[in-house]
Short mmCIF file of C-alpha atoms in Angstrom, two decimals:
data_model
loop_
_atom_site.label_atom_id
_atom_site.label_comp_id
_atom_site.label_asym_id
_atom_site.label_seq_id
_atom_site.Cartn_x
_atom_site.Cartn_y
_atom_site.Cartn_z
CA UNK A 25 18.08 54.57 -10.11
CA UNK A 26 15.46 52.32 -8.52
CA UNK A 27 17.37 49.23 -9.56
CA UNK A 28 20.54 50.55 -7.90
CA UNK A 29 18.67 51.24 -4.66
CA UNK A 30 17.02 47.83 -4.85
CA UNK A 31 20.42 46.18 -5.40
CA UNK A 32 21.92 48.04 -2.45
CA UNK A 33 19.06 46.90 -0.23
CA UNK A 34 19.41 43.26 -1.31
CA UNK A 35 23.20 43.07 -1.14
CA UNK A 36 23.48 42.77 2.67
CA UNK A 37 20.77 40.11 2.66
CA UNK A 38 22.54 38.11 -0.03
CA UNK A 39 25.88 38.34 1.76
CA UNK A 40 24.43 37.26 5.09
CA UNK A 41 22.76 34.27 3.44
CA UNK A 42 26.11 33.12 2.09
CA UNK A 43 27.72 33.28 5.54
CA UNK A 44 25.03 31.17 7.23
CA UNK A 45 26.40 28.19 9.10
CA UNK A 46 24.68 24.99 7.89
CA UNK A 47 24.79 23.63 11.45
CA UNK A 48 22.55 26.50 12.55
CA UNK A 49 19.83 25.62 10.07
CA UNK A 50 17.73 23.17 12.08
CA UNK A 51 14.72 23.74 9.86
CA UNK A 52 16.85 22.78 6.84
CA UNK A 53 17.68 19.41 8.41
CA UNK A 54 14.07 18.86 9.42
CA UNK A 55 12.82 19.70 5.94
CA UNK A 56 15.29 17.21 4.47
CA UNK A 57 13.81 14.50 6.71
CA UNK A 58 10.33 15.33 5.45
CA UNK A 59 11.45 15.23 1.82
CA UNK A 60 13.29 11.93 2.30
CA UNK A 61 10.27 10.43 4.06
CA UNK A 62 7.83 11.59 1.41
CA UNK A 63 10.02 10.36 -1.42
CA UNK A 64 11.52 7.13 -0.12
CA UNK A 65 8.77 5.87 2.18
CA UNK A 66 5.48 7.31 0.89
CA UNK A 67 6.35 7.17 -2.79
CA UNK A 68 8.89 4.35 -3.15
CA UNK A 69 7.96 2.22 -0.09
CA UNK A 70 11.56 1.96 1.13
CA UNK A 71 10.97 0.84 4.72
CA UNK A 72 14.65 1.27 5.59
CA UNK A 73 14.06 5.05 5.46
CA UNK A 74 11.22 5.05 8.00
CA UNK A 75 13.58 6.55 10.57
CA UNK A 76 13.45 9.80 8.60
CA UNK A 77 9.66 9.79 8.99
CA UNK A 78 9.85 9.10 12.71
CA UNK A 79 12.35 11.92 13.32
CA UNK A 80 10.15 14.31 11.37
CA UNK A 81 7.00 13.15 13.17
CA UNK A 82 8.62 13.70 16.58
CA UNK A 83 9.63 17.22 15.53
CA UNK A 84 6.08 18.01 14.38
CA UNK A 85 4.57 16.51 17.52
CA UNK A 86 6.77 18.68 19.78
CA UNK A 87 5.91 21.68 17.61
CA UNK A 88 2.17 21.14 18.17
CA UNK A 89 1.35 20.05 14.63
CA UNK A 90 -0.12 16.80 15.91
CA UNK A 91 -2.25 15.96 12.87
CA UNK A 92 0.73 16.07 10.52
CA UNK A 93 2.78 14.19 13.11
CA UNK A 94 0.14 11.43 13.08
CA UNK A 95 0.58 10.98 9.31
CA UNK A 96 4.35 10.78 9.56
CA UNK A 97 4.15 8.36 12.48
CA UNK A 98 2.03 6.13 10.24
CA UNK A 99 4.67 6.35 7.54
CA UNK A 100 7.30 5.57 10.17
CA UNK A 101 5.57 2.33 11.13
CA UNK A 102 4.54 3.72 14.54
CA UNK A 103 0.73 3.34 14.68
CA UNK A 104 0.52 3.73 18.49
CA UNK A 105 2.24 7.11 18.32
CA UNK A 106 0.10 8.01 15.30
CA UNK A 107 -3.07 7.29 17.24
CA UNK A 108 -1.89 9.35 20.22
CA UNK A 109 -0.91 12.28 18.00
CA UNK A 110 -4.21 12.08 16.08
CA UNK A 111 -6.18 12.13 19.33
CA UNK A 112 -4.25 15.18 20.56
CA UNK A 113 -4.88 16.88 17.21
CA UNK A 114 -8.59 16.15 17.32
CA UNK A 115 -8.82 17.44 20.90
CA UNK A 116 -7.24 20.69 19.69
CA UNK A 117 -9.67 21.04 16.80
CA UNK A 118 -7.51 19.53 14.03
CA UNK A 119 -10.37 17.18 13.24
CA UNK A 120 -9.00 16.14 9.87
CA UNK A 121 -6.68 13.93 11.94
CA UNK A 122 -9.64 11.57 12.33
CA UNK A 123 -8.52 9.96 9.06
CA UNK A 124 -5.13 9.14 10.58
CA UNK A 125 -6.75 7.82 13.75
CA UNK A 126 -8.92 5.52 11.60
CA UNK A 127 -5.84 4.14 9.85
CA UNK A 128 -3.95 3.71 13.12
CA UNK A 129 -6.87 1.86 14.72
CA UNK A 130 -7.13 -0.49 11.76
CA UNK A 131 -3.41 -1.18 11.79
CA UNK A 132 -3.64 -1.89 15.52
CA UNK A 133 -6.43 -4.39 14.91
CA UNK A 134 -9.21 -2.26 16.38
CA UNK A 135 -11.50 -2.39 13.36
CA UNK A 136 -14.74 -1.78 15.26
CA UNK A 137 -13.41 1.43 16.79
CA UNK A 138 -12.02 2.46 13.38
CA UNK A 139 -15.40 1.89 11.71
CA UNK A 140 -17.18 3.89 14.41
CA UNK A 141 -14.73 6.78 14.12
CA UNK A 142 -14.87 6.74 10.32
CA UNK A 143 -18.64 6.88 10.42
CA UNK A 144 -18.58 9.73 12.95
CA UNK A 145 -16.22 11.80 10.79
CA UNK A 146 -17.36 10.56 7.37
CA UNK A 147 -18.31 13.99 6.02
CA UNK A 148 -15.06 15.56 7.11
CA UNK A 149 -12.98 12.69 5.73
CA UNK A 150 -14.85 12.90 2.44
CA UNK A 151 -14.34 16.70 2.28
CA UNK A 152 -10.59 16.37 2.85
CA UNK A 153 -10.54 14.05 -0.16
CA UNK A 154 -7.27 12.30 0.61
CA UNK A 155 -8.53 9.15 2.28
CA UNK A 156 -8.24 6.84 -0.73
CA UNK A 157 -4.86 8.22 -1.79
CA UNK A 158 -3.50 7.89 1.76
CA UNK A 159 -5.01 4.41 2.09
CA UNK A 160 -3.11 3.26 -1.02
CA UNK A 161 0.17 4.56 0.38
CA UNK A 162 -0.37 2.88 3.75
CA UNK A 163 -1.57 -0.38 2.17
CA UNK A 164 1.91 -0.78 0.70
CA UNK A 165 3.54 -0.18 4.08
CA UNK A 166 1.09 -2.37 5.99
CA UNK A 167 0.21 -5.14 3.51
CA UNK A 168 -1.11 -7.49 6.21
CA UNK A 169 -3.73 -5.00 7.41
CA UNK A 170 -7.13 -4.31 5.90
CA UNK A 171 -7.14 -0.55 5.60
#
């Protein structure tokens, strides 16, 4: 009996999901950009796909997720935007964005400022534990920069 009631409760939900218009699913399109960016750019270093990263970063930045936007701006080859997003994130308490600001500063040739910021946030960067992994990804995208 319970399974029949459960089925009757789920049936309208299942039917409405089938009728959904793909054009109405903005989050679906945005998630696809993130997946393409993570796979093609971060993993495979296909620079031709950096537009996917930039679109996703702009979405995140408008949404207020500035720290994540900073990372995707870096993947998109947009270090100025990454630095701006990281600074907004840090001002809002998303201090783990200091790592992204450090990378952006180094890419922009501001090594002294990057070193100062890295020293200031060293404990936090170490706790996050992604610095070396992220550095390796960015080193492939920015081979001329000392990250």
